[in-house]
Short mmCIF file of C-alpha atoms in Angstrom, two decimals:
data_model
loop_
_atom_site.label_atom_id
_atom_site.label_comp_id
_atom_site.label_asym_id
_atom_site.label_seq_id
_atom_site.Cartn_x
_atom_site.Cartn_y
_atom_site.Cartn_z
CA UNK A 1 74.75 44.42 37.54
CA UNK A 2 75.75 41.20 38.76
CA UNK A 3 79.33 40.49 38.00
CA UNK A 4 79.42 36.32 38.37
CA UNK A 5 80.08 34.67 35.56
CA UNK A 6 76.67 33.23 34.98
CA UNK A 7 73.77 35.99 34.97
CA UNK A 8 71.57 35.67 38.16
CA UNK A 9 67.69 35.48 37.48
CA UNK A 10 65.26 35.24 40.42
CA UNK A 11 62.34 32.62 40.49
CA UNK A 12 59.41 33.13 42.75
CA UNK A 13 57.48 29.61 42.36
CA UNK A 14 56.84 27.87 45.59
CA UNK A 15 58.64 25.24 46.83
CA UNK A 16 57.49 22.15 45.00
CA UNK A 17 58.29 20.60 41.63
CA UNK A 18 57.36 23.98 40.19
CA UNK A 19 60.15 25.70 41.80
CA UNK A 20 62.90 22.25 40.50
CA UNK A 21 61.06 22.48 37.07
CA UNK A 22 61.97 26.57 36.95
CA UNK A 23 65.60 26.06 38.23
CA UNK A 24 66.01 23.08 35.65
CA UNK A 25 65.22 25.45 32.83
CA UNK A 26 66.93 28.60 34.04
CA UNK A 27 69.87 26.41 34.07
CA UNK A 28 69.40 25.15 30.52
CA UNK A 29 69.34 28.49 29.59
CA UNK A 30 72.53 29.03 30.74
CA UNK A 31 72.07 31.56 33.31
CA UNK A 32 72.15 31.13 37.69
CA UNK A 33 68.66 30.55 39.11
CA UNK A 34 68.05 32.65 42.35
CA UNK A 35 65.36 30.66 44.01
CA UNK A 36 63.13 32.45 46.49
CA UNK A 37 59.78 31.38 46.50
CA UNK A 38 57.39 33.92 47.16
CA UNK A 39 54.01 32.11 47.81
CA UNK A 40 53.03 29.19 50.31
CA UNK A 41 50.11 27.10 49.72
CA UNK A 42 47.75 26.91 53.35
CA UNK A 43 44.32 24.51 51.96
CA UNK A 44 41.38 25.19 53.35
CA UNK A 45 39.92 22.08 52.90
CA UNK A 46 37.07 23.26 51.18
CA UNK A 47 35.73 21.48 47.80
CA UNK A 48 33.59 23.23 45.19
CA UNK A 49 29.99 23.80 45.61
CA UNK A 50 27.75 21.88 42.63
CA UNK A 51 27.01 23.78 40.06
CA UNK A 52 26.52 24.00 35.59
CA UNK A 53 30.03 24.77 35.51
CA UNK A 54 32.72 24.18 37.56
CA UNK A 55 36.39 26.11 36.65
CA UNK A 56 39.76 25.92 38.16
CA UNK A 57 42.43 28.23 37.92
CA UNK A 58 45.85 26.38 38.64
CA UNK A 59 47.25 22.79 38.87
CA UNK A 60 47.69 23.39 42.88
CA UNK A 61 43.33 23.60 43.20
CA UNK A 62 43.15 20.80 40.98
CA UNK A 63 45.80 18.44 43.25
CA UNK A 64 43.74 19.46 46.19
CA UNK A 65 40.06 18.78 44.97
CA UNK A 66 41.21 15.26 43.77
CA UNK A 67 43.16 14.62 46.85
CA UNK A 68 39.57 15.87 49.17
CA UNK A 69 38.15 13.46 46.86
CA UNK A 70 35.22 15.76 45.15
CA UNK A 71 32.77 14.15 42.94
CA UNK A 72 32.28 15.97 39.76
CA UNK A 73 28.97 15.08 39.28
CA UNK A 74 27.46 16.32 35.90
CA UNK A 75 29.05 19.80 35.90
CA UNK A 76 31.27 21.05 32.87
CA UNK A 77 34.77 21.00 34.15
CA UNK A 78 36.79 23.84 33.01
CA UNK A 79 40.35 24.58 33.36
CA UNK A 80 42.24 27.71 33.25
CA UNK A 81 45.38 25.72 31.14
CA UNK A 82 46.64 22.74 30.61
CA UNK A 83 48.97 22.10 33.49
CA UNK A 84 46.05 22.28 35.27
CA UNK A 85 43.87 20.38 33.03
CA UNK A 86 46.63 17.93 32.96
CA UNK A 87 46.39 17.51 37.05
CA UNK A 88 42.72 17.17 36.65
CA UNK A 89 42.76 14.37 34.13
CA UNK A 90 45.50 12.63 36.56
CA UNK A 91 43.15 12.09 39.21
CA UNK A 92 40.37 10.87 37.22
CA UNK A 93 38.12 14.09 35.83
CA UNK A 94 37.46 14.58 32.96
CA UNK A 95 38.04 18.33 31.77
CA UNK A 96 35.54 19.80 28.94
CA UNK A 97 36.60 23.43 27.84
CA UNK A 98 39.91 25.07 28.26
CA UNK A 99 40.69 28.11 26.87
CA UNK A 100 42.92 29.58 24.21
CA UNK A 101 44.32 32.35 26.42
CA UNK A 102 45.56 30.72 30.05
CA UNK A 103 44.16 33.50 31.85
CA UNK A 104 41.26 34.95 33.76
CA UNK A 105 40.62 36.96 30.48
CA UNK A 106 40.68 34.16 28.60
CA UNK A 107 38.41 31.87 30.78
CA UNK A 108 35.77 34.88 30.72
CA UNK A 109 35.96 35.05 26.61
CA UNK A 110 35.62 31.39 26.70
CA UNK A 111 32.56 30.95 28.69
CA UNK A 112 30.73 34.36 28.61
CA UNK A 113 28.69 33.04 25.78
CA UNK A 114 27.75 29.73 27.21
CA UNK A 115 26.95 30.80 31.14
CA UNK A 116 23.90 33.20 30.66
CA UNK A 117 21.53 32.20 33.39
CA UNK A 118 23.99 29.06 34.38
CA UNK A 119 25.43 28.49 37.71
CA UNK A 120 29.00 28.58 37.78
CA UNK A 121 31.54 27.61 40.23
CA UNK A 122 34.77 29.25 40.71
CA UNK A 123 37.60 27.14 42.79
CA UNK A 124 41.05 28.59 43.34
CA UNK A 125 43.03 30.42 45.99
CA UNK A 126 42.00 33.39 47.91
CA UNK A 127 44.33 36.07 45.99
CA UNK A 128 42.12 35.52 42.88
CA UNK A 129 41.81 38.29 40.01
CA UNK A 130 38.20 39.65 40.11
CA UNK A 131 38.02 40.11 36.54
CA UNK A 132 37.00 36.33 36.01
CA UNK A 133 34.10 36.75 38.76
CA UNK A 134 33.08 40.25 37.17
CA UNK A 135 33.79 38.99 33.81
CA UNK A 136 31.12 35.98 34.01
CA UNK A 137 28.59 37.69 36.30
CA UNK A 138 28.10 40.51 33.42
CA UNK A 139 27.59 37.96 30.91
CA UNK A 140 24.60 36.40 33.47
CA UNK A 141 25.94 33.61 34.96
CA UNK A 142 25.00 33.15 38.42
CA UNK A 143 28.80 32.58 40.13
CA UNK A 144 29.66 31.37 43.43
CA UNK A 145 33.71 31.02 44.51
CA UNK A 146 35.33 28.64 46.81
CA UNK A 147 38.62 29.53 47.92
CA UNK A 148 40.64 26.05 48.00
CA UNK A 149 43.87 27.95 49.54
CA UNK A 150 45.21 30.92 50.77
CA UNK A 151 48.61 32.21 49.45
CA UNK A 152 51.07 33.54 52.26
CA UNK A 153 55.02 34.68 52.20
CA UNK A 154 57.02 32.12 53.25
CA UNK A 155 59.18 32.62 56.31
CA UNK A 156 62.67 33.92 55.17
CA UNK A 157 61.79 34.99 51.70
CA UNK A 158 63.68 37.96 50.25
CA UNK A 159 67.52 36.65 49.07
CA UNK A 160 66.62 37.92 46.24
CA UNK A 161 65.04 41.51 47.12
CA UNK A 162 69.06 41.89 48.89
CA UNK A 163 70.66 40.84 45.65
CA UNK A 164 68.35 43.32 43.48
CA UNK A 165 69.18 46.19 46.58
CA UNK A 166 73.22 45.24 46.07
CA UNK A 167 73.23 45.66 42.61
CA UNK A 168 73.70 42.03 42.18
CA UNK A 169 70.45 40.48 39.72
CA UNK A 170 70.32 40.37 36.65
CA UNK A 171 66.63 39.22 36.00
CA UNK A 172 63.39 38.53 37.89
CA UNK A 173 60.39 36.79 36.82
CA UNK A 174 56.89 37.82 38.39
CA UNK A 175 54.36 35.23 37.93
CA UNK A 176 51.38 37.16 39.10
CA UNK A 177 50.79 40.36 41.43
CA UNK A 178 51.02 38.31 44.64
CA UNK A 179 55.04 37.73 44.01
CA UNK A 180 55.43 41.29 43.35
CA UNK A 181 53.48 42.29 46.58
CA UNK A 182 55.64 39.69 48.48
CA UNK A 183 58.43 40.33 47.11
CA UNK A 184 58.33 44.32 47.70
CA UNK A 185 57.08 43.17 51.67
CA UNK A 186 60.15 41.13 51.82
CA UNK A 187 62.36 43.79 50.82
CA UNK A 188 60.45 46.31 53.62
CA UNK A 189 61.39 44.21 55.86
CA UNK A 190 64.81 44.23 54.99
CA UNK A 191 65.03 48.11 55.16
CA UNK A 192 66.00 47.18 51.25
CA UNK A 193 62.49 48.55 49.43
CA UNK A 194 63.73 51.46 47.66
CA UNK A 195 67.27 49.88 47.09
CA UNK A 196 65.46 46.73 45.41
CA UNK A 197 63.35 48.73 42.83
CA UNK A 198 65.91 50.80 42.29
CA UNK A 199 68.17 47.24 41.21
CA UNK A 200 64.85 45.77 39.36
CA UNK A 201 64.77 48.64 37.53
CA UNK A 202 68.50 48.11 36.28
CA UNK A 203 68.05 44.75 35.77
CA UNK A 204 65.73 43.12 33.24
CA UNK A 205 61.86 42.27 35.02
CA UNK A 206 59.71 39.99 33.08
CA UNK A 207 56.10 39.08 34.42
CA UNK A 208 53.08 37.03 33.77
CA UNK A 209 49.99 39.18 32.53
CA UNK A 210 48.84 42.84 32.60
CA UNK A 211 48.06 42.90 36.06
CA UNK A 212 51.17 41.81 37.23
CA UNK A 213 52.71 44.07 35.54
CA UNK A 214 49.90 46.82 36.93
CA UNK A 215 51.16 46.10 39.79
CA UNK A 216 54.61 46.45 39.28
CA UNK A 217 54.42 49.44 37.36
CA UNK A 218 52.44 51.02 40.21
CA UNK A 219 54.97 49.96 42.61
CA UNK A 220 57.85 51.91 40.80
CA UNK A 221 59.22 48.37 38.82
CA UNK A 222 59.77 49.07 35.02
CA UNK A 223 58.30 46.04 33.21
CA UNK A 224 60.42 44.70 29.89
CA UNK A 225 58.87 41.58 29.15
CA UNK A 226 54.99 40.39 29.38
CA UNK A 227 55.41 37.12 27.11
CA UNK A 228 52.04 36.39 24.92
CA UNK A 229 51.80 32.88 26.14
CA UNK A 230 50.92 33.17 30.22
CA UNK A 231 53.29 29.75 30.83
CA UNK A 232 56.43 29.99 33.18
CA UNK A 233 58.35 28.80 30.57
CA UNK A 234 57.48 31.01 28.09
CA UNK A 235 58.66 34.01 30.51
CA UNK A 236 61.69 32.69 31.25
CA UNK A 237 63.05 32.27 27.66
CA UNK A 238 61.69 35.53 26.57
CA UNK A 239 63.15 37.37 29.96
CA UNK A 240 66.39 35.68 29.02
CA UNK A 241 66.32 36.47 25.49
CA UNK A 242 65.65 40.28 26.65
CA UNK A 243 68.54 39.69 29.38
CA UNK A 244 71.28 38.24 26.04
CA UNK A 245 69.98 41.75 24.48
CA UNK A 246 71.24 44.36 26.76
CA UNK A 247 74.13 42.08 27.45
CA UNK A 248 75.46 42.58 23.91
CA UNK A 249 74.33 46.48 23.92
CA UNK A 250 71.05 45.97 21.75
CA UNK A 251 68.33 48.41 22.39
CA UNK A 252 65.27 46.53 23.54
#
């Protein structure tokens, strides 16, 4: 473990106000923020096809429809949460149904009942989960999907795959599979991979979802925390909170 006086907890967010926003609250919670984004947003310029319903899966999609300037029309806006409903509602569109449960999950419980024989658009990067396309095409929707953006590894990612291999992290919180994957590339290219498991798995790992943490698990990383609430914030506290725990000798 990490000897500094402040524990160090990597953050994968990209580059953006997301990744300020993440160190501002790892601060507040009184531990060192290891910042190493792990995605990089590339848009594609494309814009979402008409259709019944249209749904978008993070605030990044929604920033780059408005800013392509797409015309809603008369579809039924849908948004996965309500960062991105908020980002939505900034430029000027008016969002009709999110769900209770941020998550591709949660977007198919949501609509499943309302879609049958609809058309339904699906706008968001290219690394989506298929369980939302699956999801709405078993309940009979008729579903196209427009990726918006791809998601790539930034040059010089990894710090924090070196720190994990040295013994030196304390915490690391996944936000979806694509950060693990990237993460576990960065550290291959260190000549670090098994080194930086081996230092997740004695540090505290907290992710975003079940298939983060399917993917994880089936790279060797032992999951502790998968927070209820799929929010950034609500991992952090909770991976923190777990992090306090084994600090002070609790069993988790």
């Amino acid at each position: 473990m990490n000897t500094a006086d402040r524990p160090r907890v990597a953050v994968f967010r990209p580059d953006d106000e997301r990744l300020d926003a993440a160190r501002s609250l790892l601060t507040g919670l009184g531990v060192e923020p290891v910042a190493d984004p792990m995605l990089a947003v590339e848009p594609t310029d494309a814009t979402p096809r008409d259709a019944d319903y249209v749904v978008f899966t993070s605030k990044t999609g929604a920033e780059l429809v408005a800013a392509a300037g797409w015309e809603s029309s008369d579809a039924t806006v849908v948004a996965i949460g309500p960062k991105t409903a908020d980002a939505l509602e900034s430029a000027g569109y008016a969002v009709d149904l999110v769900p209770d449960d941020y998550s591709s999950t949660g977007l198919v419980d949501l609509l499943a009942d309302r879609t049958e024989g609809a058309s339904v658009e699906v706008a968001r990067s290219d690394h989506g989960s298929p369980v939302l396309l699956d999801g709405l095409r078993d309940a009979g929707a008729a579903v196209h999907e427009t990726v918006l953006y791809r998601l790539v590894r930034p040059d010089g990612a990894g710090e924090s795959a070196a720190l994990a291999a040295a013994g030196d992290l304390d915490a690391a919180c996944f936000t979806s599979s694509l950060t693990v994957e990237h993460f576990l590339d960065a550290a291959a290219e260190r000549g670090v991979r098994a080194d930086a498991v081996a230092g997740l798995n004695a540090a505290v790992v907290g992710v975003i979802g079940e298939p983060t943490r399917e993917t994880a698990e089936g790279a060797g990383i032992e999951v502790d925390v998968v927070p209820a609430e799929a929010t950034f914030e609500a991992l952090a506290r909770e991976t923190v909170a777990r992090l306090r725990e084994v600090e002070n000798g609790e069993t988790p």
